[in-house]
Coordinates of C-alpha atoms and ligand atoms in Angstrom, one line a residue:
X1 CA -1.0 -43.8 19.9
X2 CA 2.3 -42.2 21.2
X3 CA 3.5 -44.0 24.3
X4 CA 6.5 -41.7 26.5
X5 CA 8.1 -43.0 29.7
X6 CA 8.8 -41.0 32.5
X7 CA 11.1 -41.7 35.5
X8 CA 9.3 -40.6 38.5
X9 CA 11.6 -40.4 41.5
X10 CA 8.7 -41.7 43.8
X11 CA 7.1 -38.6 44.0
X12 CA 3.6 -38.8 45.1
X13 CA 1.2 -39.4 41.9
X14 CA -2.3 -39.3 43.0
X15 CA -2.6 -38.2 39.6
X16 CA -5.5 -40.0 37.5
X17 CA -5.1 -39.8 33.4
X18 CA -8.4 -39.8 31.6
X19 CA -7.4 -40.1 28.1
X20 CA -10.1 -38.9 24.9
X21 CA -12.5 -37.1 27.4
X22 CA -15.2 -36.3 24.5
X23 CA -18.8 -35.6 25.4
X24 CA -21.0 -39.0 25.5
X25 CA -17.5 -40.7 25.9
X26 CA -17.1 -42.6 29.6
X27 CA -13.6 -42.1 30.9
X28 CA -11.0 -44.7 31.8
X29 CA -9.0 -44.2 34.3
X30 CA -5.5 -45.0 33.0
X31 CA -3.0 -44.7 35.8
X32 CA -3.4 -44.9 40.2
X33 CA -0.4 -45.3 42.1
X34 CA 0.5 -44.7 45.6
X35 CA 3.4 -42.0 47.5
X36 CA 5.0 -45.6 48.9
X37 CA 5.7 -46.9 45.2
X38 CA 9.0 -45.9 43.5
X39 CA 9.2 -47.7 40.1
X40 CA 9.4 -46.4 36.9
X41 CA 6.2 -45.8 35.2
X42 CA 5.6 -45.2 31.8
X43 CA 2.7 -42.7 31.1
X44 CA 0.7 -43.0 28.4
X45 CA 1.0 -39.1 26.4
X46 CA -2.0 -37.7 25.7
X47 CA -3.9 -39.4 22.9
X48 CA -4.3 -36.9 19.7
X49 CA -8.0 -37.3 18.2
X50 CA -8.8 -36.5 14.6
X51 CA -11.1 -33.3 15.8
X52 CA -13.2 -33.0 12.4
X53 CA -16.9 -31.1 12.9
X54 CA -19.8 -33.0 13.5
X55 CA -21.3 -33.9 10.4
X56 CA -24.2 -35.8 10.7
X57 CA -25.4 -33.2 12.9
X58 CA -26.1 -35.8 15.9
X59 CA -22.8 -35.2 17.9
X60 CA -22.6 -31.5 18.8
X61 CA -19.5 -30.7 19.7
X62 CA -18.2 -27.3 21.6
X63 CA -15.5 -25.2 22.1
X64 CA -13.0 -24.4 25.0
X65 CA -12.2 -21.6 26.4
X66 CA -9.2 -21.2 24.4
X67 CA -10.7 -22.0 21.1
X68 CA -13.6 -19.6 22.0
X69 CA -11.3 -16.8 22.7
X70 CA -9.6 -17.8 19.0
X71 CA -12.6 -17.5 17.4
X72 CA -13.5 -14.4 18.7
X73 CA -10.1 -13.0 18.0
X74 CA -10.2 -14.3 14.4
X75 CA -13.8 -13.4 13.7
X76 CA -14.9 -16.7 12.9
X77 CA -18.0 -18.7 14.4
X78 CA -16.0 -21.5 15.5
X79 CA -12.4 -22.7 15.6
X80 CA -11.0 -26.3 16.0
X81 CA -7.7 -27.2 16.7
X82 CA -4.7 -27.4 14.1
X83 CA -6.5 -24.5 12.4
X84 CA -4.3 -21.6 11.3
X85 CA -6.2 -18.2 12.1
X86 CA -5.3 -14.9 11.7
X87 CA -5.9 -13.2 15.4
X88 CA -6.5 -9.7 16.3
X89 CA -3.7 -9.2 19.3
X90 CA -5.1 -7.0 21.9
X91 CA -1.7 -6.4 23.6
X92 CA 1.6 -6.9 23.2
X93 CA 4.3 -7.0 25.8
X94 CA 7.6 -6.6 25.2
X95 CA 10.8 -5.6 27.6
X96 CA 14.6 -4.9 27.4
X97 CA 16.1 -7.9 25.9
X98 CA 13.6 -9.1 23.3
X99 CA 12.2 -5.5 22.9
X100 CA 15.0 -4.0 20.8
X101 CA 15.1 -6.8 18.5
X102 CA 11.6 -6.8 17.7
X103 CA 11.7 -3.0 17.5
X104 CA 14.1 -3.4 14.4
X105 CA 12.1 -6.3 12.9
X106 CA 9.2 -3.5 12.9
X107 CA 11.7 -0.6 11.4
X108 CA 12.9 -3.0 9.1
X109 CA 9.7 -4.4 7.8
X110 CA 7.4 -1.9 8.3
X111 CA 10.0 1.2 7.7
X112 CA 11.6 3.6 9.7
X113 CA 8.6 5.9 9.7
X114 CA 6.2 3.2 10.3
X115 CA 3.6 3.7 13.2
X116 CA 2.9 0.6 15.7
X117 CA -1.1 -0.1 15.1
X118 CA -2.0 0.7 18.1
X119 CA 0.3 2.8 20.9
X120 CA -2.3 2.0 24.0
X121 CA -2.5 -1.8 22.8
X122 CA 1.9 -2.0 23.2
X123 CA 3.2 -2.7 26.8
X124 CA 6.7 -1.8 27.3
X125 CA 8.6 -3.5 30.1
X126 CA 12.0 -3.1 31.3
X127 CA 12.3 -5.9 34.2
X128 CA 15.5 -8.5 33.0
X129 CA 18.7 -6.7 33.0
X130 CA 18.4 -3.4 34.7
X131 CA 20.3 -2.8 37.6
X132 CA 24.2 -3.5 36.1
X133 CA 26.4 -1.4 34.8
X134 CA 27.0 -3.5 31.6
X135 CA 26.6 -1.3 28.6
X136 CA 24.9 -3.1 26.4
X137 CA 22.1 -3.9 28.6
X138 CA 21.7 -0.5 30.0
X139 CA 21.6 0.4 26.0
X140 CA 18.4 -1.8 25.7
X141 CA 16.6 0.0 27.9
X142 CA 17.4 3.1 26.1
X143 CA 16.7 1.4 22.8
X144 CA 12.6 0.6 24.5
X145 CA 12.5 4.6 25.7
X146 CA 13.4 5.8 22.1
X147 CA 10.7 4.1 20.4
X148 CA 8.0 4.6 23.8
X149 CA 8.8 8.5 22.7
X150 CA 9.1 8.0 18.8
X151 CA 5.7 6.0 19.3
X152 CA 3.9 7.6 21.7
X153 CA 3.4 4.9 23.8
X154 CA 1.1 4.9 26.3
X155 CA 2.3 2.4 28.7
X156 CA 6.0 2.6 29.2
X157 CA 7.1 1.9 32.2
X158 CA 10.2 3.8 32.1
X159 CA 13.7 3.2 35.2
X160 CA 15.9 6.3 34.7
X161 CA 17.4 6.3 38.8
X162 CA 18.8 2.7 38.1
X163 CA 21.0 3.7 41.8
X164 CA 17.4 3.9 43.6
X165 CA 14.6 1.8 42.0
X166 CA 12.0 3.7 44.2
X167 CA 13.0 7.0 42.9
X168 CA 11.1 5.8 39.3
X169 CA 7.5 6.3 40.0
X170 CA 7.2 4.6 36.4
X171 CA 8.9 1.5 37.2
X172 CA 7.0 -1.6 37.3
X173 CA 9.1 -4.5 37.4
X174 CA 9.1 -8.2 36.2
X175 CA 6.6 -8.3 33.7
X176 CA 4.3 -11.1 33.9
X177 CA 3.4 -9.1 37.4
X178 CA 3.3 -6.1 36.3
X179 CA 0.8 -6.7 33.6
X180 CA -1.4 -8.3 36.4
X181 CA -1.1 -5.1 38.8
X182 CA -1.6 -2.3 35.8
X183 CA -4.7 -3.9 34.3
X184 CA -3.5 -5.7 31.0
X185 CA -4.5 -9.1 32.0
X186 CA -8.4 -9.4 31.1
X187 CA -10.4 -12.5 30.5
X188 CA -11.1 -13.1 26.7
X189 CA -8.7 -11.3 25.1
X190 CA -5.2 -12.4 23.8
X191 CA -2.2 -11.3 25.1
X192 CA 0.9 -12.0 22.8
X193 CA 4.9 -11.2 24.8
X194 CA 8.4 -11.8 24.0
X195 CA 8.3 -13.9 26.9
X196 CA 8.1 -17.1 27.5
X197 CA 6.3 -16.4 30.8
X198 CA 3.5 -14.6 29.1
X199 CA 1.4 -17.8 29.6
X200 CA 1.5 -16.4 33.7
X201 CA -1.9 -14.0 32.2
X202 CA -4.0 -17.0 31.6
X203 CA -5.1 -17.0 35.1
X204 CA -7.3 -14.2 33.9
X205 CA -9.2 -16.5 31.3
X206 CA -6.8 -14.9 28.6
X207 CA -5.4 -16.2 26.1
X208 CA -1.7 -15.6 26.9
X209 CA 1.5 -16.7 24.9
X210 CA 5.2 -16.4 23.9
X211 CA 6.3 -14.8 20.8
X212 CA 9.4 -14.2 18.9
X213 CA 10.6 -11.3 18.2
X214 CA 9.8 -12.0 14.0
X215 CA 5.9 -12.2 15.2
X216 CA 6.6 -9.7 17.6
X217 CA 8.1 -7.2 14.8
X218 CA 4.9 -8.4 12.8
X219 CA 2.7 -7.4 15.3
X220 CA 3.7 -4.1 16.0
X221 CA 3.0 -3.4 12.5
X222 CA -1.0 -4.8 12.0
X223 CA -2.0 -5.9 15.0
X224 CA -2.2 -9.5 13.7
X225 CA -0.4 -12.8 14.3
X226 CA -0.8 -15.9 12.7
X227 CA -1.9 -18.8 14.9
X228 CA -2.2 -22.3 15.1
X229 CA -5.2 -23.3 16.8
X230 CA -4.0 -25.3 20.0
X231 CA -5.5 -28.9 21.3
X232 CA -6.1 -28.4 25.2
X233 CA -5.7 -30.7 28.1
X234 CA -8.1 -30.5 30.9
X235 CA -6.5 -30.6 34.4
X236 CA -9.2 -31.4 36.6
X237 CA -7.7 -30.4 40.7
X238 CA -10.0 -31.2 43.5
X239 CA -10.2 -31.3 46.7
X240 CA -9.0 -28.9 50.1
X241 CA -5.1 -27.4 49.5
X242 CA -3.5 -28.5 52.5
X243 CA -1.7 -26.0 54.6
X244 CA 1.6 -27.4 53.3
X245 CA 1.3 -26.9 49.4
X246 CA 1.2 -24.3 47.2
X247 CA 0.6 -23.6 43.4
X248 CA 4.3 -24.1 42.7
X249 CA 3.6 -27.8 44.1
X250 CA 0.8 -28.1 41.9
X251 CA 2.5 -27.0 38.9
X252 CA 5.7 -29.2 39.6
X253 CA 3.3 -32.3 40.1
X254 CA 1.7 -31.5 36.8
X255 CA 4.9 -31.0 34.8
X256 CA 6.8 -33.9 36.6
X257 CA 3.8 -36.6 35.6
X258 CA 3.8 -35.0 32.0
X259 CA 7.1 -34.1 31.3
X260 CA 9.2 -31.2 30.1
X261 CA 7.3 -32.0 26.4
X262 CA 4.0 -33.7 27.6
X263 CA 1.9 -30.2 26.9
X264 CA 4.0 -29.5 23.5
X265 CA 2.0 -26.8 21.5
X266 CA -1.5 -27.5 23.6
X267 CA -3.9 -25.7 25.8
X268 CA -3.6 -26.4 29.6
X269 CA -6.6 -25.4 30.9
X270 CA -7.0 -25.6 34.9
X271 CA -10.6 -26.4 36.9
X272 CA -11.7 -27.9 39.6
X273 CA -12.5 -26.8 43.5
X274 CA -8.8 -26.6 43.9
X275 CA -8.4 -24.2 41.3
X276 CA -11.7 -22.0 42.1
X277 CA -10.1 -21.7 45.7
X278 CA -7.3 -20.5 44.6
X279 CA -6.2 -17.1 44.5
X280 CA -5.3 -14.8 41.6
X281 CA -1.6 -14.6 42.5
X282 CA -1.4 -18.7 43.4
X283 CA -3.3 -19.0 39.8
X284 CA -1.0 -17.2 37.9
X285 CA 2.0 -19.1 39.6
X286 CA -0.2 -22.4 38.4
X287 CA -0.2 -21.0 34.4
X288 CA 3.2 -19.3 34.1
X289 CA 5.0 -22.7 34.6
X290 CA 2.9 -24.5 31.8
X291 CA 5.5 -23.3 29.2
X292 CA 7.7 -25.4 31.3
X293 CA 5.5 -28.2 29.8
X294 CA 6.0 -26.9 26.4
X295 CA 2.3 -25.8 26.9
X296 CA 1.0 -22.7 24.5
X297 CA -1.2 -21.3 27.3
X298 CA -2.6 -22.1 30.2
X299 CA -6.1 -21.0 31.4
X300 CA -8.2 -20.7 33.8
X301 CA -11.8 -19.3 33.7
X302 CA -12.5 -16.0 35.2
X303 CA -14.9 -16.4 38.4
X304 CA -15.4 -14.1 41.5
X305 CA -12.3 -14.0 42.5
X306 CA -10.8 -12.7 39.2
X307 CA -13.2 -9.9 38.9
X308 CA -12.9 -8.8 42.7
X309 CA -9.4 -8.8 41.6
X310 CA -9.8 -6.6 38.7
X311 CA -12.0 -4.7 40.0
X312 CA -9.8 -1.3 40.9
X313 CA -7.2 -2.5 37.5
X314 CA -8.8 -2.0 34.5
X315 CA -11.5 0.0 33.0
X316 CA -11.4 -1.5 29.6
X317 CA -14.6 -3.6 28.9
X318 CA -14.1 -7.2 28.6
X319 CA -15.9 -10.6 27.9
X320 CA -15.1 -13.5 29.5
X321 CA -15.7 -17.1 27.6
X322 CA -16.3 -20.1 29.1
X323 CA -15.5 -23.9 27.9
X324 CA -18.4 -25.7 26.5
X325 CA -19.5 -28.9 28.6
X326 CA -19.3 -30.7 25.3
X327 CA -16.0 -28.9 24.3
X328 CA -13.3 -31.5 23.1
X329 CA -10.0 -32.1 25.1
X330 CA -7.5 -33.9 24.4
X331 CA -6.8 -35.5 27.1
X332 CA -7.8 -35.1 31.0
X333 CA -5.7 -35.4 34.1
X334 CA -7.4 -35.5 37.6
X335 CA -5.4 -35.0 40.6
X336 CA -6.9 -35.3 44.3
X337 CA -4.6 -32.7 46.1
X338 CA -5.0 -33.8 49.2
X339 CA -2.6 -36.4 48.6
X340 CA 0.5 -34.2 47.2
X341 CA 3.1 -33.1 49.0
X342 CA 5.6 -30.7 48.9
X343 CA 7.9 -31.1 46.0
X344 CA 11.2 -29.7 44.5
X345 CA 12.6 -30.3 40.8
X346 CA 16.1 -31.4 41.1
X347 CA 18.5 -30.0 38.7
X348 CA 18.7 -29.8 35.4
X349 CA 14.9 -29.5 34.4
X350 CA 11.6 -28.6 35.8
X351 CA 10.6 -32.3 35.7
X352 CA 12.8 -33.9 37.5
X353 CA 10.3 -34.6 40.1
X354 CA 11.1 -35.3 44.0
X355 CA 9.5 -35.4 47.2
X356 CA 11.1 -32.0 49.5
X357 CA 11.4 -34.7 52.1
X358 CA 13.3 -37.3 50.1
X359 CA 16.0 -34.5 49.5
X360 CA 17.2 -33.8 52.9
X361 CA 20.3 -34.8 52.2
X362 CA 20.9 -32.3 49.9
X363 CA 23.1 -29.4 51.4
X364 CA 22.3 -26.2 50.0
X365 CA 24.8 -22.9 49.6
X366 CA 22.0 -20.4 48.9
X367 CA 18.1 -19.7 48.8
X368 CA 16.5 -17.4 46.6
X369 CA 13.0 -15.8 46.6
X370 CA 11.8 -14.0 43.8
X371 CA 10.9 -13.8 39.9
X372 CA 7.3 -14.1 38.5
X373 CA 6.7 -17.4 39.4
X374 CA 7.9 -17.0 43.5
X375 CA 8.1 -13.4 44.1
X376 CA 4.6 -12.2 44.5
X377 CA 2.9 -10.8 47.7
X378 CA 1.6 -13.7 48.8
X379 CA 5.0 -15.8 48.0
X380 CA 6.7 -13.7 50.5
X381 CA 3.7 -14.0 53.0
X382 CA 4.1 -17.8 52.5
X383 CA 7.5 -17.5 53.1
X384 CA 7.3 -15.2 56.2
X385 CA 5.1 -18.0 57.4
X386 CA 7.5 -20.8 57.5
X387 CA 10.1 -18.5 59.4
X388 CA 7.3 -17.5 61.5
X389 CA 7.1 -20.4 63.4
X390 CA 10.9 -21.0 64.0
X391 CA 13.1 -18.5 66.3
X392 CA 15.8 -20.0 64.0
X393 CA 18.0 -18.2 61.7
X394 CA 18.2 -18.9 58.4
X395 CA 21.2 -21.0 57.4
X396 CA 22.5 -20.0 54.3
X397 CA 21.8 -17.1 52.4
X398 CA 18.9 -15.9 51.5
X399 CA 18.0 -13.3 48.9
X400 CA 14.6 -11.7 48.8
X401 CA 14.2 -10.3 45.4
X402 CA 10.0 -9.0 44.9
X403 CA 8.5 -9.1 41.8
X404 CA 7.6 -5.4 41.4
X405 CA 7.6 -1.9 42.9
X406 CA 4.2 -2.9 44.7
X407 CA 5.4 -6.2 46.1
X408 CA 8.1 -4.2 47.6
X409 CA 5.9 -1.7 49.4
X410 CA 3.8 -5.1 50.4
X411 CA 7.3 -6.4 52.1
X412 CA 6.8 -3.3 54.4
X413 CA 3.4 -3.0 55.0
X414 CA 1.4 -6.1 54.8
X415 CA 0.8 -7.3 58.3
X416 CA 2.2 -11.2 58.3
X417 CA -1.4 -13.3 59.3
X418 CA -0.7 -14.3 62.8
X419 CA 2.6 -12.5 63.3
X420 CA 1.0 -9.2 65.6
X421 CA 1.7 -6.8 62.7
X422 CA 4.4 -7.6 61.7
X423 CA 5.4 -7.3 57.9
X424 CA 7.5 -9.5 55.8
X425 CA 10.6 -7.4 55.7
X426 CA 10.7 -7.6 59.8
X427 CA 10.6 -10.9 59.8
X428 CA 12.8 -11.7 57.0
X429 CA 15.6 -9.4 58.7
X430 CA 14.8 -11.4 62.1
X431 CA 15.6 -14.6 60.7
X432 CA 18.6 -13.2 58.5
X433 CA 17.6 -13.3 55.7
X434 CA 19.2 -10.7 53.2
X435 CA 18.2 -7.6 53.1
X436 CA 15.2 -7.3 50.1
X437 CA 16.8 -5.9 46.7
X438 CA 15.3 -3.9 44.0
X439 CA 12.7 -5.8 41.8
X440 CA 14.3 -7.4 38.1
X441 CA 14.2 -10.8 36.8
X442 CA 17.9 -10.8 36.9
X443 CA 18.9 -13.6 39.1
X444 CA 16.2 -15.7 38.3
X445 CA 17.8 -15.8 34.3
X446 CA 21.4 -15.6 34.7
X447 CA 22.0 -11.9 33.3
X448 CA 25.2 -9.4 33.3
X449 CA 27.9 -10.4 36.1
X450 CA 27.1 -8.1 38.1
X451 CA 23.6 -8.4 38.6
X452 CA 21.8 -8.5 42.3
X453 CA 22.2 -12.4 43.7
X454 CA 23.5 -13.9 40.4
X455 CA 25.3 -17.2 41.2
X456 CA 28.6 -16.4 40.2
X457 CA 30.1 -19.6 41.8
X458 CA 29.4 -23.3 41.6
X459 CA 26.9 -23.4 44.4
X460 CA 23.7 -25.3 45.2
X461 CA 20.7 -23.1 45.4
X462 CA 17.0 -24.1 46.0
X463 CA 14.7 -21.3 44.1
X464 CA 11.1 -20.6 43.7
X465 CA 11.7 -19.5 40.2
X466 CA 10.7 -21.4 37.2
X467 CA 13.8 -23.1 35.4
X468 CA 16.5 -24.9 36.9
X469 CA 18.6 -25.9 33.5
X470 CA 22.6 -26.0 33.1
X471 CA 23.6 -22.0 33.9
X472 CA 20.2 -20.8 34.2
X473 CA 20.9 -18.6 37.3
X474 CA 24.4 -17.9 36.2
X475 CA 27.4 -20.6 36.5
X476 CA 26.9 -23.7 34.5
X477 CA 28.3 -26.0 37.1
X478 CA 25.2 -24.2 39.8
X479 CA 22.7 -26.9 40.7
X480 CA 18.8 -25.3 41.2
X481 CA 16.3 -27.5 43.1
X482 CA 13.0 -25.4 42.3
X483 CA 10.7 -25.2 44.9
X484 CA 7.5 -23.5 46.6
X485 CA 8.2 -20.4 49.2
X486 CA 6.9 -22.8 52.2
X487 CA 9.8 -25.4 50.9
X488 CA 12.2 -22.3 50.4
X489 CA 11.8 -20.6 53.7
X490 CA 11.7 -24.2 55.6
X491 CA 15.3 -25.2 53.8
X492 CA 16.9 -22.1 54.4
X493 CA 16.0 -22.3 58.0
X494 CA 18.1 -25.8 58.0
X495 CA 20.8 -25.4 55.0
X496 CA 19.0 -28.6 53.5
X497 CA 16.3 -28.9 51.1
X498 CA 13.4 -29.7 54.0
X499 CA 9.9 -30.5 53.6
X500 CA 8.1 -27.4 55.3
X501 CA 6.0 -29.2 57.3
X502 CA 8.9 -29.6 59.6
X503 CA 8.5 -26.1 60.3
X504 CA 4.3 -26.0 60.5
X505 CA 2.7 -27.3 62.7
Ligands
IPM601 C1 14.7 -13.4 28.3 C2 13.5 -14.1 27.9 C3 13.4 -14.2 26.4 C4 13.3 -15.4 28.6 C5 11.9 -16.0 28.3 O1 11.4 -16.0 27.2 O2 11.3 -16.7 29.1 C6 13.3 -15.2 30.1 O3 12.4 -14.4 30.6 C7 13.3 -16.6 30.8 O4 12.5 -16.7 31.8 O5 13.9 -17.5 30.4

């Protein structure tokens, strides 16, 4: 059995490691400790079981949610982990800086008359580098509305008016949203990207990963990928959110007790009355941070909530699978989230695990709101909370960056709960915060120079995005703490990293 250590910063770990949860099996609870102790603890990673079928025929054994959605995919009975299956893709995302090089994978390949399988199954997404005048970027985009035209394809979501976003009724925004709001995340099927993110669409009870561009060009061509057949850890949340924590908490908690590699090439699947009170939105934020676990997918099973949400997206028939109560997992984590609090990660990685309130020292030059992971409706609504309650203006500056075309009509429409009517963007421009800019993922990875909020200088910014590494927002000497929109609105209010409760009472 692997053992890993892990430095925890004495962030709180109510966090409860139940290793070789099998059916029959009683589980032993492997760690307890308490938000007063800071000490280095050494975690135990996840135990890896030989997973060969029942023979005898006395053990039944079932399947997960992710291996259920494999076999279906793959037109087998039944899958088990480690196996490689061939798996019918039913879309495929792609935007402006992966798209063109899987586009020539395809010509090259397939040939320069070849037809993509399927043009309603291949989502095309410009969201990273739009709004800059660098050339080369701009020529991506152009690259993505060639082959939408050459193709055919159905759902492009084309920017022409880069000067005025809004004048693009076409224009979506960052992906991982976008294929939420049109319809293309739907429980049971797999969605492949050239994202990292993709894993954001297991919150539907899809399977939902990354690609290259190689398997991407592949793709394009037969519809097929080859996959390996991932483990899965069980992540079992209970208990009342309190009014202080959001999914980005959650998420940070998770990564920070298993590390940047403690979900390597595994299934993260998410239960628990935490997780079944959670909205789609706060869900998605929960699953598009597993990659930041090294994670393959994380999932969540589609309930009431996902199919009220779905309701007016899609037409396209679906199935939704559910895990086996004697379905094998690797490993199981229980966490009682009534006893988290808020967190940040500290630069230069997403596990580097603190306590918002142990960080008060920490003096901040920026705050920035946006991306997939912290740019959604309800991150902004969380957000608009926080500076709600203080007549304070923000300290430092703030940049509001939404997700997609229909967060920013959401900034100016949806009434703030408990504001009397107001929206977001009022508030936002009462506390000073900057003025809202036109949806991309820009900032949030670096990008051209001259891209909207891109730290160009040495600065310390706290983020609600999803990667804090050397450069990852632009200059290599930046320093990100990531954080939750409570924790982001709350520390721009004081120019410090602050624990939002300061600000809720
Ligand atoms: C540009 C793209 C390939 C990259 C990813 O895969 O995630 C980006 O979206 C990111 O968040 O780092």
């Amino acid at each position: 059995m692997a053992t890993s250590s892990l430095i925890s910063s004495g962030a709180s770990l109510f966090f409860n490691k139940i290793s070789q949860k099998d059916a029959g099996v009683s589980p032993a609870q492997v760690i307890t400790t308490s938000i007063q102790q800071k000490k280095i603890l050494s975690v135990m990673a996840p135990q890896t079981s030989e997973r060969k079928p029942s023979t005898t025929g006395s053990v039944k054994t079932g399947m997960t949610m992710t291996e259920k959605i494999f076999a279906r995919a793959s037109e087998k009975s039944k899958v088990s982990p480690g196996e490689n299956v061939w798996v019918n893709v039913d879309v495929l995302m792609t935007h402006d800086v992966c798209g063109p090089g899987a586009i020539g994978v395809f010509k090259k390949e397939f040939g320069d008359n070849a037809k993509v399988w399927d043009s309603e199954k291949v989502v095309l997404i410009p969201d990273h580098y739009i709004f800059t005048s660098d050339e080369r970027a701009n020529r991506n985009v152009d690259i993505l509305r060639d082959f939408a035209n050459e193709q055919n394809i159905k759902y492009f979501y084309d920017i022409t008016d880069r000067g005025n976003f809004k004048a693009n009724p076409d224009y979506k925004g960052v992906c991982h949203i976008a294929l939420a709001q049109e319809g293309h995340c739907r429980p049971g099927e797999v969605l492949v990207g050239t994202d990292s993110h993709t894993c954001t669409a297991g919150a539907f009870g899809q399977f939902a990963t990354g690609i290259g561009n190689t398997d991407a060009g592949f793709a394009l061509g037969t519809g097929k990928l080859l996959l390996k057949v991932p483990p899965t850890l069980r992540f079992v949340l209970d208990g009342e959110m309190p009014d202080y924590l959001l999914a980005k908490d959650l998420i940070l908690q998770i990564i920070g007790e298993i590390s940047v590699s403690g979900a390597t090439y595994k299934a993260m699947e998410f239960v628990g009355s935490t997780v079944e009170s959670l909205s789609m939105e706060e869900r998605m934020t929960l699953c598009n941070m597993v990659v930041e676990a090294g994670g393959k997918n994380g999932i969540i099973q589609a309930d009431a909530t996902t199919f009220k949400y779905l309701e007016d997206k899609t037409s396209v028939p679906f199935e939704p699978v559910y895990s086996d109560t004697q379905a094998r997992y690797v490993a199981e984590y229980r966490i009682d989230v009534t006893k988290l609090e808020p967190l940040v990660a500290k630069p230069h990685s997403p596990d580097n695990r603190g306590l918002a309130r142990e960080c008060k020292d920490v003096k901040l030059d920026r705050v920035y709101i946006g991306s997939c992971t912290g740019g959604k409706t309800e991150d902004f609504l969380a957000a608009a909370k926080v500076l709600l309650a203080s007549d304070d203006k923000v300290k430092v500056p703030t940049f509001i960056v939404p997700a997609t075309q229909k967060v920013w009509m959401d900034l100016y429409t949806v009434p703030v709960p408990g504001s009397g009517g107001k929206t977001c963007s009022q508030i936002f421009e009462r506390a000073g915060c900057e003025p809202p800019n036109s949806p991309s993922c820009g900032a949030c990875v670096g990008g051209p120079l001259d891209i909207y909020a891109r730290m160009n200088e040495p600065q310390v910014c706290l983020s609600t995005t999803n990667r804090n590494f050397p450069g990852r927002m632009g200059n290599k000497e930046g320093q990100i703490y990531l954080a939750s929109p409570y924790t982001a609105a709350a520390s721009a209010l004081t120019g410090l990293v602050t624990d939002p409760r300061e600000f809720m009472h």
